[in-house]
Short mmCIF file of C-alpha atoms and ligand atoms in Angstrom, two decimals:
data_model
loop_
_atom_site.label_atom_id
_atom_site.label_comp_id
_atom_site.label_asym_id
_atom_site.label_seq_id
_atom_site.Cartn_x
_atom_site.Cartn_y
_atom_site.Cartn_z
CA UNK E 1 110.39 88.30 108.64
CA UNK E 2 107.05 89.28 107.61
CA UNK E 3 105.09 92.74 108.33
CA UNK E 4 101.76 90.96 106.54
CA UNK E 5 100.82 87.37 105.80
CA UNK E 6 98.02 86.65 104.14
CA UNK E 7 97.11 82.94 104.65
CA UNK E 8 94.16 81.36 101.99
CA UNK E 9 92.29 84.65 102.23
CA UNK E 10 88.73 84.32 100.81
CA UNK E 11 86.35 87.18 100.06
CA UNK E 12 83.49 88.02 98.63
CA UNK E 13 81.22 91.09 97.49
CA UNK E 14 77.46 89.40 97.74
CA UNK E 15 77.77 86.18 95.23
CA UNK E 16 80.83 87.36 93.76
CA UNK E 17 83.96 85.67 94.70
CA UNK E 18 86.70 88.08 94.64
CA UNK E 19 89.61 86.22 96.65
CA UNK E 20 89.96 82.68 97.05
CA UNK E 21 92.77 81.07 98.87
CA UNK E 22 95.27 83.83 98.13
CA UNK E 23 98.69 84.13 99.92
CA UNK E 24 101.05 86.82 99.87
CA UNK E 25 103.60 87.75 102.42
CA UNK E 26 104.73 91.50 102.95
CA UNK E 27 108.35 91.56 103.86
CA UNK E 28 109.46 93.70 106.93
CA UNK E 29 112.04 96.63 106.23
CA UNK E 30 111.33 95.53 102.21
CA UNK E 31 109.50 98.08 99.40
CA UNK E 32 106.44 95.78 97.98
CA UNK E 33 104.42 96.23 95.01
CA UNK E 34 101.09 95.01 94.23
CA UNK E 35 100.29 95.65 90.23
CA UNK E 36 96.97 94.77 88.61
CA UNK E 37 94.53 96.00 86.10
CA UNK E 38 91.55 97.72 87.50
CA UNK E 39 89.25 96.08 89.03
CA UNK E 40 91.67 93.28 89.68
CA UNK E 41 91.06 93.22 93.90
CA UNK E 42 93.60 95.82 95.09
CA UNK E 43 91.57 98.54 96.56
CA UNK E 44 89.68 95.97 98.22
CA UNK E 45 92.33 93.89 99.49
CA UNK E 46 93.70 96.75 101.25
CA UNK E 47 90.30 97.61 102.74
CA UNK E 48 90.59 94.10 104.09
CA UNK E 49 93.46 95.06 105.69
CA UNK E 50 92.63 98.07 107.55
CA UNK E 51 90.11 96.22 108.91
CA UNK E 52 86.75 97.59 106.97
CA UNK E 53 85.19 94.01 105.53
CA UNK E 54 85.21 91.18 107.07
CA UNK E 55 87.12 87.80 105.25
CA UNK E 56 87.88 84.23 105.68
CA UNK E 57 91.49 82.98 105.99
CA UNK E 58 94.24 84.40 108.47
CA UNK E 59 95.93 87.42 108.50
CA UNK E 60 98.78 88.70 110.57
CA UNK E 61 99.82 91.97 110.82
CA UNK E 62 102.89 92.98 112.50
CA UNK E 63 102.40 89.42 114.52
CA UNK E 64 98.96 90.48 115.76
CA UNK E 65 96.08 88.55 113.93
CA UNK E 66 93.28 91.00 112.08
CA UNK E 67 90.45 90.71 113.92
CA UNK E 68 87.92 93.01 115.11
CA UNK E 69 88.79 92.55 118.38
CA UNK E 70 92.41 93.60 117.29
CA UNK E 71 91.82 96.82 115.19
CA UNK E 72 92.77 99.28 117.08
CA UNK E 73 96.27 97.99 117.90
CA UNK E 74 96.76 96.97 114.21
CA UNK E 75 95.42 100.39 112.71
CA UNK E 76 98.48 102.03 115.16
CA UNK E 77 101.06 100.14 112.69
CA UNK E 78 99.74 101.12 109.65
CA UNK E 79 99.41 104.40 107.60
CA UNK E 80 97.20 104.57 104.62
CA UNK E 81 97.20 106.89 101.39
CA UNK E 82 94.61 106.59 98.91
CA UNK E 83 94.39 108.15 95.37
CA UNK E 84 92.28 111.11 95.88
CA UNK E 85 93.14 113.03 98.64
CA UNK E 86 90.20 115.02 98.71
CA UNK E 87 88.31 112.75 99.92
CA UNK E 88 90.23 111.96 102.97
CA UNK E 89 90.47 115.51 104.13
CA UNK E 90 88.53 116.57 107.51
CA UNK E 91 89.29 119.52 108.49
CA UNK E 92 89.30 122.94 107.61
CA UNK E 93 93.57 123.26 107.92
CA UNK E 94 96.06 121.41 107.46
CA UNK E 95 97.04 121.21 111.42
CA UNK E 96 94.01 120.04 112.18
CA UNK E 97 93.93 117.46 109.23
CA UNK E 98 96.90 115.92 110.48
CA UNK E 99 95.85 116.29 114.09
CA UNK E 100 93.02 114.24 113.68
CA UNK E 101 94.83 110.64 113.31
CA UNK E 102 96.89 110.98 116.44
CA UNK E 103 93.08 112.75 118.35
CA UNK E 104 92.04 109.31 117.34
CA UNK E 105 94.76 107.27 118.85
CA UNK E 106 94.72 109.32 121.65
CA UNK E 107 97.41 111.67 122.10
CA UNK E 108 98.17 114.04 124.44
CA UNK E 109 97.85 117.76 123.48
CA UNK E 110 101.26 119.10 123.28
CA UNK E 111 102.92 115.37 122.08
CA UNK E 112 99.96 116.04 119.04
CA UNK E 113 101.78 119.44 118.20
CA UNK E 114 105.45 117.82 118.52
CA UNK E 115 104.65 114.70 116.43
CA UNK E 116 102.97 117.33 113.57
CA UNK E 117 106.15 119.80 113.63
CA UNK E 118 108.50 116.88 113.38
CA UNK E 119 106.61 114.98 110.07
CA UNK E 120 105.86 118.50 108.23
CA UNK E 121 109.06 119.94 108.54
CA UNK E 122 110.50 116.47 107.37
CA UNK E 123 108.07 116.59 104.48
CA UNK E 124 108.67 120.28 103.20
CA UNK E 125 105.03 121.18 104.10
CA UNK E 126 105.32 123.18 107.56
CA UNK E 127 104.92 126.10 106.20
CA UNK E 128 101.16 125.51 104.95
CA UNK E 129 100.02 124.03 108.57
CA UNK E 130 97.16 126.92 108.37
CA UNK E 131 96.15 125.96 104.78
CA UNK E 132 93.02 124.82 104.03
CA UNK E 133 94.02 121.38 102.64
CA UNK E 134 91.40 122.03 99.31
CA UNK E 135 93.08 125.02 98.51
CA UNK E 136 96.71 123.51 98.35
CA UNK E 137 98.07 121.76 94.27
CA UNK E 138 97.99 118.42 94.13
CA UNK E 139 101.68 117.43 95.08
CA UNK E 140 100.65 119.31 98.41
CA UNK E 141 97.61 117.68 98.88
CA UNK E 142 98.91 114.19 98.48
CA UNK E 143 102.03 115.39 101.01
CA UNK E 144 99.44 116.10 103.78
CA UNK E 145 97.90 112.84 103.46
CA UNK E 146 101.27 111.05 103.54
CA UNK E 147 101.82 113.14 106.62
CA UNK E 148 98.83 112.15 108.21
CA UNK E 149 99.96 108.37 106.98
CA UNK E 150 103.46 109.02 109.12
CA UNK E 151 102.44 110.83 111.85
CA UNK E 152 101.77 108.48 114.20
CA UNK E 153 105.27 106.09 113.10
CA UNK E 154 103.31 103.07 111.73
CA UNK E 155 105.17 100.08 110.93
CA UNK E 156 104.04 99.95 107.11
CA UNK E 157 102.82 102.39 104.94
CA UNK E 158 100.23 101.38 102.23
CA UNK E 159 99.96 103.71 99.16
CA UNK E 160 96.65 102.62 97.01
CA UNK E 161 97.14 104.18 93.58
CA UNK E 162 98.77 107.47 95.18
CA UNK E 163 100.99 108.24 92.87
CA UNK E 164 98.44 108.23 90.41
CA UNK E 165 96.92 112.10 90.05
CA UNK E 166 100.73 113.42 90.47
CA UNK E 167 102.81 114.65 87.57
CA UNK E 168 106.09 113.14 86.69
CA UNK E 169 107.96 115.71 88.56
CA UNK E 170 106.21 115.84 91.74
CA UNK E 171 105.76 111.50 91.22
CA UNK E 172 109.30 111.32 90.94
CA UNK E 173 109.83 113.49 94.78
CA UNK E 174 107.21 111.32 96.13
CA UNK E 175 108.98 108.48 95.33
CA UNK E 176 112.52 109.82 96.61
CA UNK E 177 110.90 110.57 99.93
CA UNK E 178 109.71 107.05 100.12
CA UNK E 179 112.43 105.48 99.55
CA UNK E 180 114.49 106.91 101.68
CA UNK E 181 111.54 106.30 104.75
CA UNK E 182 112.50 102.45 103.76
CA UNK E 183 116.18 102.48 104.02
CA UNK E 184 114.92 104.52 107.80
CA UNK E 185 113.10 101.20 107.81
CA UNK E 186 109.73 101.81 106.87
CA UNK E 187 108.05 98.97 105.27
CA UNK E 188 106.09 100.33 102.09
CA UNK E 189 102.99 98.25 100.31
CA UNK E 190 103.01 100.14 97.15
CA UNK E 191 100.05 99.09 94.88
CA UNK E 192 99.51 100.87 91.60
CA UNK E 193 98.22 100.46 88.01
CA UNK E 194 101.27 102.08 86.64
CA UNK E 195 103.96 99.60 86.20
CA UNK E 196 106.35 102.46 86.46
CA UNK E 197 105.73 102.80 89.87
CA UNK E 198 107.18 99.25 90.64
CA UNK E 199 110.69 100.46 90.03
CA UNK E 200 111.59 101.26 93.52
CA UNK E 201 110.09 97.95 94.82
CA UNK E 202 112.20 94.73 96.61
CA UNK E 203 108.83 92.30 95.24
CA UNK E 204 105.89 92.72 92.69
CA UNK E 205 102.71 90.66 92.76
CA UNK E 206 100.86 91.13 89.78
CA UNK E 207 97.13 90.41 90.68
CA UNK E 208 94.40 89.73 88.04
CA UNK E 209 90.92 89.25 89.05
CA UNK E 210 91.91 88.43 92.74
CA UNK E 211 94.45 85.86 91.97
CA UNK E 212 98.63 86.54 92.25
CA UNK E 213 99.37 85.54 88.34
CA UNK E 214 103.50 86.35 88.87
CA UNK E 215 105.13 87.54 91.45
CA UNK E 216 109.19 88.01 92.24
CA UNK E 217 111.84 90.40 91.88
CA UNK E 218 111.98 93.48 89.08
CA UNK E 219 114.01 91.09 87.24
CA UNK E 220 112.34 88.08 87.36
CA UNK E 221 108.75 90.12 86.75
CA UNK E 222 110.06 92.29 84.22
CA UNK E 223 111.38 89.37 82.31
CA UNK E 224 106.95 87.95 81.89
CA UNK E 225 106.42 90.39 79.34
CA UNK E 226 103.96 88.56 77.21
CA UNK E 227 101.99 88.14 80.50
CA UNK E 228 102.39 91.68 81.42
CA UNK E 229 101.49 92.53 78.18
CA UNK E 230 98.34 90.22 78.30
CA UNK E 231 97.03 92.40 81.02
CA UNK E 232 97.71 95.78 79.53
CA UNK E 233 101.30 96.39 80.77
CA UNK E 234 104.44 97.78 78.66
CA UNK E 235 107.50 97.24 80.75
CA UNK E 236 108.69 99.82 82.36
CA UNK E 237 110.74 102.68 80.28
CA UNK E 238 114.29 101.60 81.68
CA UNK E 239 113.71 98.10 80.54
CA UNK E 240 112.96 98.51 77.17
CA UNK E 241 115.90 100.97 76.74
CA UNK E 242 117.97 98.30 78.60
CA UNK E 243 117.01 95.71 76.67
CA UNK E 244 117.12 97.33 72.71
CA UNK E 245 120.89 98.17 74.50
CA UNK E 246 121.67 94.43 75.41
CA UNK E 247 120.29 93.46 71.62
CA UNK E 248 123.12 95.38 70.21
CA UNK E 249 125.43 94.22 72.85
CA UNK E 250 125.79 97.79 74.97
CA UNK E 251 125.05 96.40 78.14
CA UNK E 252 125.01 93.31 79.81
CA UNK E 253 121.98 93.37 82.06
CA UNK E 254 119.27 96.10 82.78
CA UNK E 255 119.87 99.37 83.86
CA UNK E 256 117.02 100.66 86.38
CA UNK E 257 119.13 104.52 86.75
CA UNK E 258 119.36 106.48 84.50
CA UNK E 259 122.88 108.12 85.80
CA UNK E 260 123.89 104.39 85.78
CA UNK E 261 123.33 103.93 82.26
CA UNK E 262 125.04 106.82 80.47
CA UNK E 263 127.93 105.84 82.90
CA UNK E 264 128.16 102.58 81.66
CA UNK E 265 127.44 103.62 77.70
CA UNK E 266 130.25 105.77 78.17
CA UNK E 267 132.93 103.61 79.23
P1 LIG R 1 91.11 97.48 92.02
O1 LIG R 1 91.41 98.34 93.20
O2 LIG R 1 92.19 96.51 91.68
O3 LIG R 1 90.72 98.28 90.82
P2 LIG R 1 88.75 96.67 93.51
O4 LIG R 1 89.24 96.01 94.73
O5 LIG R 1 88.28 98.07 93.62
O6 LIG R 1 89.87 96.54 92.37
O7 LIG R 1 87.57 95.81 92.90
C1 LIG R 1 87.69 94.41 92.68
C2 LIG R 1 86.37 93.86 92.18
O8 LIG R 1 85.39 93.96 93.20
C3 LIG R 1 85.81 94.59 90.98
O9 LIG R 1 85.19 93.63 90.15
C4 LIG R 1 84.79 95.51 91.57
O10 LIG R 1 83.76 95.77 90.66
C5 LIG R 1 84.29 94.73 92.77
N1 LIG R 1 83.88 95.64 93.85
C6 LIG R 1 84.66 96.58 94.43
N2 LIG R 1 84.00 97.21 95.43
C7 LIG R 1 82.76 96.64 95.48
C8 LIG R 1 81.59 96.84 96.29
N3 LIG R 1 81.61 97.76 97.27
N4 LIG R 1 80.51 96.06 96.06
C9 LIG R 1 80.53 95.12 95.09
N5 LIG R 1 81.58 94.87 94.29
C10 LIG R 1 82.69 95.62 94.46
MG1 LIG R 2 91.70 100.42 93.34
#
């Protein structure tokens, strides 16, 4: 079942043809990367998708087509978070940051203070509802915008590069939280320049210069590395170790967890 299908999508900035017949379907309940080097059509294929440019092709999201007509239903399944949380922040507190969204779509007053309890207290950030959201560090910051992403229950969550400004540390939390919003049955779109970041994904597309150049599962990506290579990707730390350890005959296949790995080195 798919959450997004992208059917010969074409696109252009001015003369420059960015897309041009690409397909790619987004798997419902399933965690989804998109890879690429910059400038590679990522950013703007998810502006496409919240509905900002207009394209040629079909798209479907959640069954209803994207069209302008449509927008408003569609933007009700769908939370965004973008790199830089600064500059999606509109208010002076954090409340009212993550108030705005569900003002947007509507809600009634005292549903808006429920539905903002209920997502902050889930993502350890309740207790800095009267921040102001430029004042909080940056694992905070990117927390509130996920927050604002969830509050209203979308269907799929789509994280452009938003991972990126985050330390290992708070990266790492980030990406517990979202996986465990998938196995709740979130569907993620999880698009970043670090190929780290793929590890918790069901599918990778790698994009380069608006066309899908591989796409499959962590193994059967992982396994292209002179391709990923070609575009400026190592493979990912775990795969390297795991496969220096299947060289020498330690292993049998590759290890994404850590935990897993000195488990099976030890037996
Ligand atoms: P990515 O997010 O993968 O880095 P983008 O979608 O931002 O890639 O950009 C894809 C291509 O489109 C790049 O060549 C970029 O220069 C171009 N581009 C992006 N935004 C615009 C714009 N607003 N006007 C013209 N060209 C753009
Ligand atoms: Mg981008």
């Amino acid at each position: 079942m798919c959450m997004i299908k992208i059917t010969n999508l074409n696109f252009n900035y001015k003369s420059k043809q960015l897309f041009n017949g690409l397909n790619m379907e987004i798997e419902k309940g399933k965690i989804t990367s998109i890879i690429g080097p910059n400038g590679s059509g990522k950013s703007t294929l998810v502006k496409i998708l919240i509905g900002l440019y207009n394209y040629n092709g079909t798209i479907k999201i959640n069954d209803i087509l994207l069209l302008k007509d449509n927008i408003k239903e569609i933007r009700k399944s769908i939370g965004v978070v973008f790199t830089n949380p600064d500059n999606q922040f509109v208010a002076e507190t954090v409340m009212d940051d993550i108030a705005f969204t569900l003002e947007n779509m509507n809600y009634k007053k005292e549903n808006i203070r429920k539905k903002i309890e209920e997502v902050t207290k889930y993502l350890g950030i309740y207790d800095i509802l009267e921040y102001n959201p430029h004042d909080l560090n940056s694992n905070q910051k990117q927390l509130v915008s996920l927050a604002s992403a969830l509050v209203h229950d979308p269907k799929i969550l789509i994280l452009d590069e938003a991972l990126t400004m985050l330390d290992p540390f708070d990266k790492e939390k980030i990406l517990n939280i979202l996986k465990e919003l998938n196995s709740k049955g979130l569907t993620i779109l999880n698009i970043s320049h670090d190929i780290e970041d793929t590890l918790i994904s069901d599918k990778i597309y790698v994009l380069d210069k608006g066309k899908i150049v591989l796409s499959g599962t962590k193994d059967e990506v992982y396994k292209e590395e002179d391709l990923l290579h070609n575009l400026g990707f190592e493979l990912p730390f775990m795969v390297e170790l795991s496969n220096r350890l299947m060289f020498y005959d330690l292993i049998d296949h590759v290890i994404y967890d850590m935990e897993e790995m000195v488990d099976s080195l030890w037996k």
